[in-house]
Amino acid sequence: MEYLVTMTTLVPEGTADEVVQEVRGREAARSHELAAQENLLRLWRPPLQPGEWRTVGLFAASDEVELEDVLASMPLRVWRSDRVVPLSAHPNDPRLSREATAREFLTTFEVTFPDSASEQEVDDIKAREADRTRELAEQGHLVRLWMLPPTPGSRQALGLWQAGDGDQLRAILKSLPMDKWMTTQTTSLTAHPNDPARAGE
């Protein structure tokens, strides 16, 4: 099972720089080990406020107990709090593993089907959405797609995308057939030095 984990680190005031660097060095080494064990799949940095230290990670584990063991084994956990979101399979997930070649973005989609929509209309738009996501995956824009835990009356999905910039991503998302029924939140991502996808650099 896959999980999206937002990791927020708060180093205690007065901690010596050499202690911070030592813990960060052990964190990097442990991240490489977890990547080799296929528990750590990706790491990114979201936009940060001054003084903020946050990382977004994609992890794999058999269940939440194993995931907690994985997270607890990371040296920065002594100063860190983690927010875990379980991810489940999405029918349109391209399941591609490719090297990042452009800027990456995470999008959260919330789809609400209007009461006025017929079952046929919903089925038709789902089919067109599946076709369009396949096209975007083939073009290298859609990297992964997951379902988020359900909420009453709507369904939510998480997408990992590549685009040249925010404007291109907005145009891509606008081209999705479900756009008219979707609320989208986008997080711009930057490279993290411990990201397994950068291991060959």
Coordinates of C-alpha atoms in Angstrom, one line a residue:
M1 CA 0.0 0.0 0.0
E2 CA 1.2 3.6 -0.7
Y3 CA 1.0 6.6 1.6
L4 CA 1.6 10.3 1.2
V5 CA 3.4 11.6 4.3
T6 CA 3.9 15.3 5.1
M7 CA 6.9 15.6 7.4
T8 CA 7.4 18.8 9.4
T9 CA 10.6 19.2 11.3
L10 CA 11.1 21.6 14.2
V11 CA 14.7 21.7 15.5
P12 CA 14.8 22.7 19.2
E13 CA 16.1 26.2 19.8
G14 CA 19.8 26.1 20.8
T15 CA 20.6 22.9 19.0
A16 CA 24.2 23.1 17.7
D17 CA 24.7 23.3 14.0
E18 CA 27.0 20.3 14.1
V19 CA 24.3 18.2 15.7
V20 CA 21.8 19.2 13.1
Q21 CA 24.3 18.3 10.3
E22 CA 25.0 14.9 11.9
V23 CA 21.3 14.0 12.1
R24 CA 20.7 15.2 8.6
G25 CA 23.6 13.0 7.4
R26 CA 22.2 10.0 9.1
E27 CA 18.7 10.9 7.7
A28 CA 20.2 10.9 4.1
A29 CA 21.9 7.5 4.7
R30 CA 18.6 6.0 6.1
S31 CA 16.6 7.4 3.2
H32 CA 18.9 5.6 0.8
E33 CA 18.4 2.4 2.7
L34 CA 14.6 2.8 2.7
A35 CA 14.7 3.5 -1.0
A36 CA 16.7 0.3 -1.6
Q37 CA 14.1 -1.6 0.5
E38 CA 11.4 0.0 -1.7
N39 CA 9.7 1.6 1.4
L40 CA 10.7 5.1 0.3
L41 CA 9.5 5.9 -3.3
R42 CA 9.8 9.7 -3.7
L43 CA 10.7 12.8 -1.7
W44 CA 9.8 16.4 -2.5
R45 CA 9.9 19.9 -1.0
P46 CA 6.7 21.9 -1.1
P47 CA 6.7 25.7 -1.0
L48 CA 8.1 26.8 2.3
Q49 CA 7.6 29.8 4.6
P50 CA 10.8 31.4 6.1
G51 CA 12.1 29.1 8.8
E52 CA 9.8 26.2 7.8
W53 CA 11.3 22.7 7.3
R54 CA 8.8 20.4 5.5
T55 CA 9.1 17.4 3.2
V56 CA 6.5 15.5 1.3
G57 CA 7.2 11.7 0.9
L58 CA 5.7 8.9 -1.0
F59 CA 6.1 5.6 1.0
A60 CA 5.1 2.0 0.5
A61 CA 4.3 -0.4 3.3
S62 CA 2.2 -3.4 3.9
D63 CA 0.1 -1.5 6.4
E64 CA 0.1 1.5 8.8
V65 CA 2.0 -0.5 11.5
E66 CA 4.9 -1.2 9.1
L67 CA 4.8 2.4 7.9
E68 CA 5.1 3.7 11.4
D69 CA 8.2 1.4 11.9
V70 CA 9.7 2.9 8.7
L71 CA 9.0 6.5 9.8
A72 CA 10.2 5.9 13.3
S73 CA 13.5 4.5 11.9
M74 CA 14.4 7.9 10.3
P75 CA 16.8 10.0 12.4
L76 CA 14.9 13.3 11.9
R77 CA 11.8 11.8 13.6
V78 CA 13.2 13.0 16.9
W79 CA 12.3 16.5 15.8
R80 CA 9.6 15.7 13.3
S81 CA 5.8 15.3 13.2
D82 CA 4.2 13.3 10.4
R83 CA 0.8 13.6 8.7
V84 CA -0.1 10.3 6.9
V85 CA -2.7 10.0 4.1
P86 CA -3.3 6.4 2.9
L87 CA -3.6 6.2 -0.9
S88 CA -5.6 3.5 -2.8
A89 CA -5.6 2.5 -6.5
H90 CA -7.2 4.8 -9.0
P91 CA -8.7 3.2 -12.2
N92 CA -6.9 5.8 -14.4
D93 CA -3.5 5.5 -12.7
P94 CA -0.8 5.1 -15.5
R95 CA 1.5 3.3 -12.9
L96 CA 4.5 4.7 -14.7
S97 CA 7.9 5.0 -13.1
R98 CA 9.8 7.6 -15.0
E99 CA 12.5 10.1 -14.2
A100 CA 11.4 13.6 -13.6
T101 CA 12.1 15.7 -16.7
A102 CA 10.1 18.8 -15.9
R103 CA 8.7 20.6 -12.9
E104 CA 6.5 18.3 -10.7
F105 CA 3.2 19.1 -9.1
L106 CA 0.8 17.4 -6.7
T107 CA -2.9 18.0 -7.3
T108 CA -5.8 17.1 -5.1
F109 CA -9.1 16.7 -7.0
E110 CA -12.5 16.7 -5.4
V111 CA -15.2 15.6 -7.8
T112 CA -18.9 16.3 -7.0
F113 CA -21.4 14.9 -9.4
P114 CA -24.4 17.2 -9.7
D115 CA -27.9 15.8 -8.8
S116 CA -29.0 16.9 -12.3
A117 CA -26.5 14.6 -14.0
S118 CA -27.9 11.3 -15.3
E119 CA -26.2 8.0 -14.8
Q120 CA -25.5 7.9 -18.5
E121 CA -23.9 11.4 -18.4
V122 CA -21.7 10.4 -15.4
D123 CA -20.6 7.1 -17.2
D124 CA -19.8 9.0 -20.4
I125 CA -17.7 11.7 -18.6
K126 CA -15.8 8.9 -16.6
A127 CA -15.0 7.2 -19.9
R128 CA -13.8 10.4 -21.5
E129 CA -11.7 11.2 -18.4
A130 CA -10.0 7.8 -18.6
D131 CA -9.2 8.4 -22.3
R132 CA -7.8 11.9 -21.6
T133 CA -5.7 10.7 -18.6
R134 CA -4.2 8.0 -20.8
E135 CA -3.2 10.6 -23.4
L136 CA -1.7 12.8 -20.7
A137 CA 0.3 9.9 -19.3
E138 CA 1.6 9.0 -22.8
Q139 CA 2.7 12.7 -23.2
G140 CA 4.6 12.4 -19.9
H141 CA 2.4 14.9 -18.0
L142 CA 0.5 12.5 -15.7
V143 CA 2.9 10.4 -13.7
R144 CA 0.7 8.8 -11.0
L145 CA -2.9 8.9 -9.8
W146 CA -4.4 7.7 -6.5
M147 CA -7.7 7.7 -4.7
L148 CA -7.8 9.5 -1.3
P149 CA -9.9 8.3 1.6
P150 CA -13.6 9.1 0.7
T151 CA -15.7 11.9 2.1
P152 CA -19.5 11.9 2.1
G153 CA -21.0 13.1 -1.2
S154 CA -17.8 13.4 -3.1
R155 CA -14.7 11.5 -4.2
Q156 CA -11.1 12.7 -4.0
A157 CA -8.0 11.9 -6.0
L158 CA -4.4 12.8 -5.8
G159 CA -2.3 13.3 -8.9
L160 CA 1.4 13.6 -9.6
W161 CA 2.1 15.7 -12.7
Q162 CA 5.0 17.1 -14.8
A163 CA 4.7 20.4 -16.7
G164 CA 7.0 23.2 -17.9
D165 CA 5.3 25.6 -15.5
G166 CA 2.2 26.4 -13.6
D167 CA 0.4 27.9 -16.6
Q168 CA 1.0 24.7 -18.7
L169 CA -0.3 22.6 -15.8
R170 CA -3.4 24.7 -15.5
A171 CA -4.1 24.3 -19.2
I172 CA -3.6 20.5 -18.8
L173 CA -6.0 20.3 -15.9
K174 CA -8.5 22.4 -17.8
S175 CA -8.5 19.8 -20.6
L176 CA -9.8 17.1 -18.3
P177 CA -13.5 16.3 -19.0
M178 CA -14.3 16.3 -15.3
D179 CA -12.9 19.8 -14.8
K180 CA -16.5 21.3 -14.7
W181 CA -17.3 19.1 -11.7
M182 CA -13.9 19.3 -10.0
T183 CA -12.3 21.5 -7.4
T184 CA -8.5 21.3 -7.7
Q185 CA -5.7 22.3 -5.3
T186 CA -2.2 22.3 -6.6
T187 CA 1.2 22.1 -4.8
S188 CA 4.3 23.0 -6.7
L189 CA 7.2 20.6 -5.8
T190 CA 10.9 21.1 -5.9
A191 CA 13.7 18.5 -5.8
H192 CA 14.7 17.0 -2.4
P193 CA 18.4 15.9 -2.1
N194 CA 17.3 12.5 -0.6
D195 CA 14.7 11.7 -3.3
P196 CA 15.3 8.2 -4.6
A197 CA 14.6 9.4 -8.2
R198 CA 17.8 11.5 -7.9
A199 CA 20.0 8.6 -6.8
G200 CA 21.9 8.4 -10.1
E201 CA 22.8 12.1 -10.1

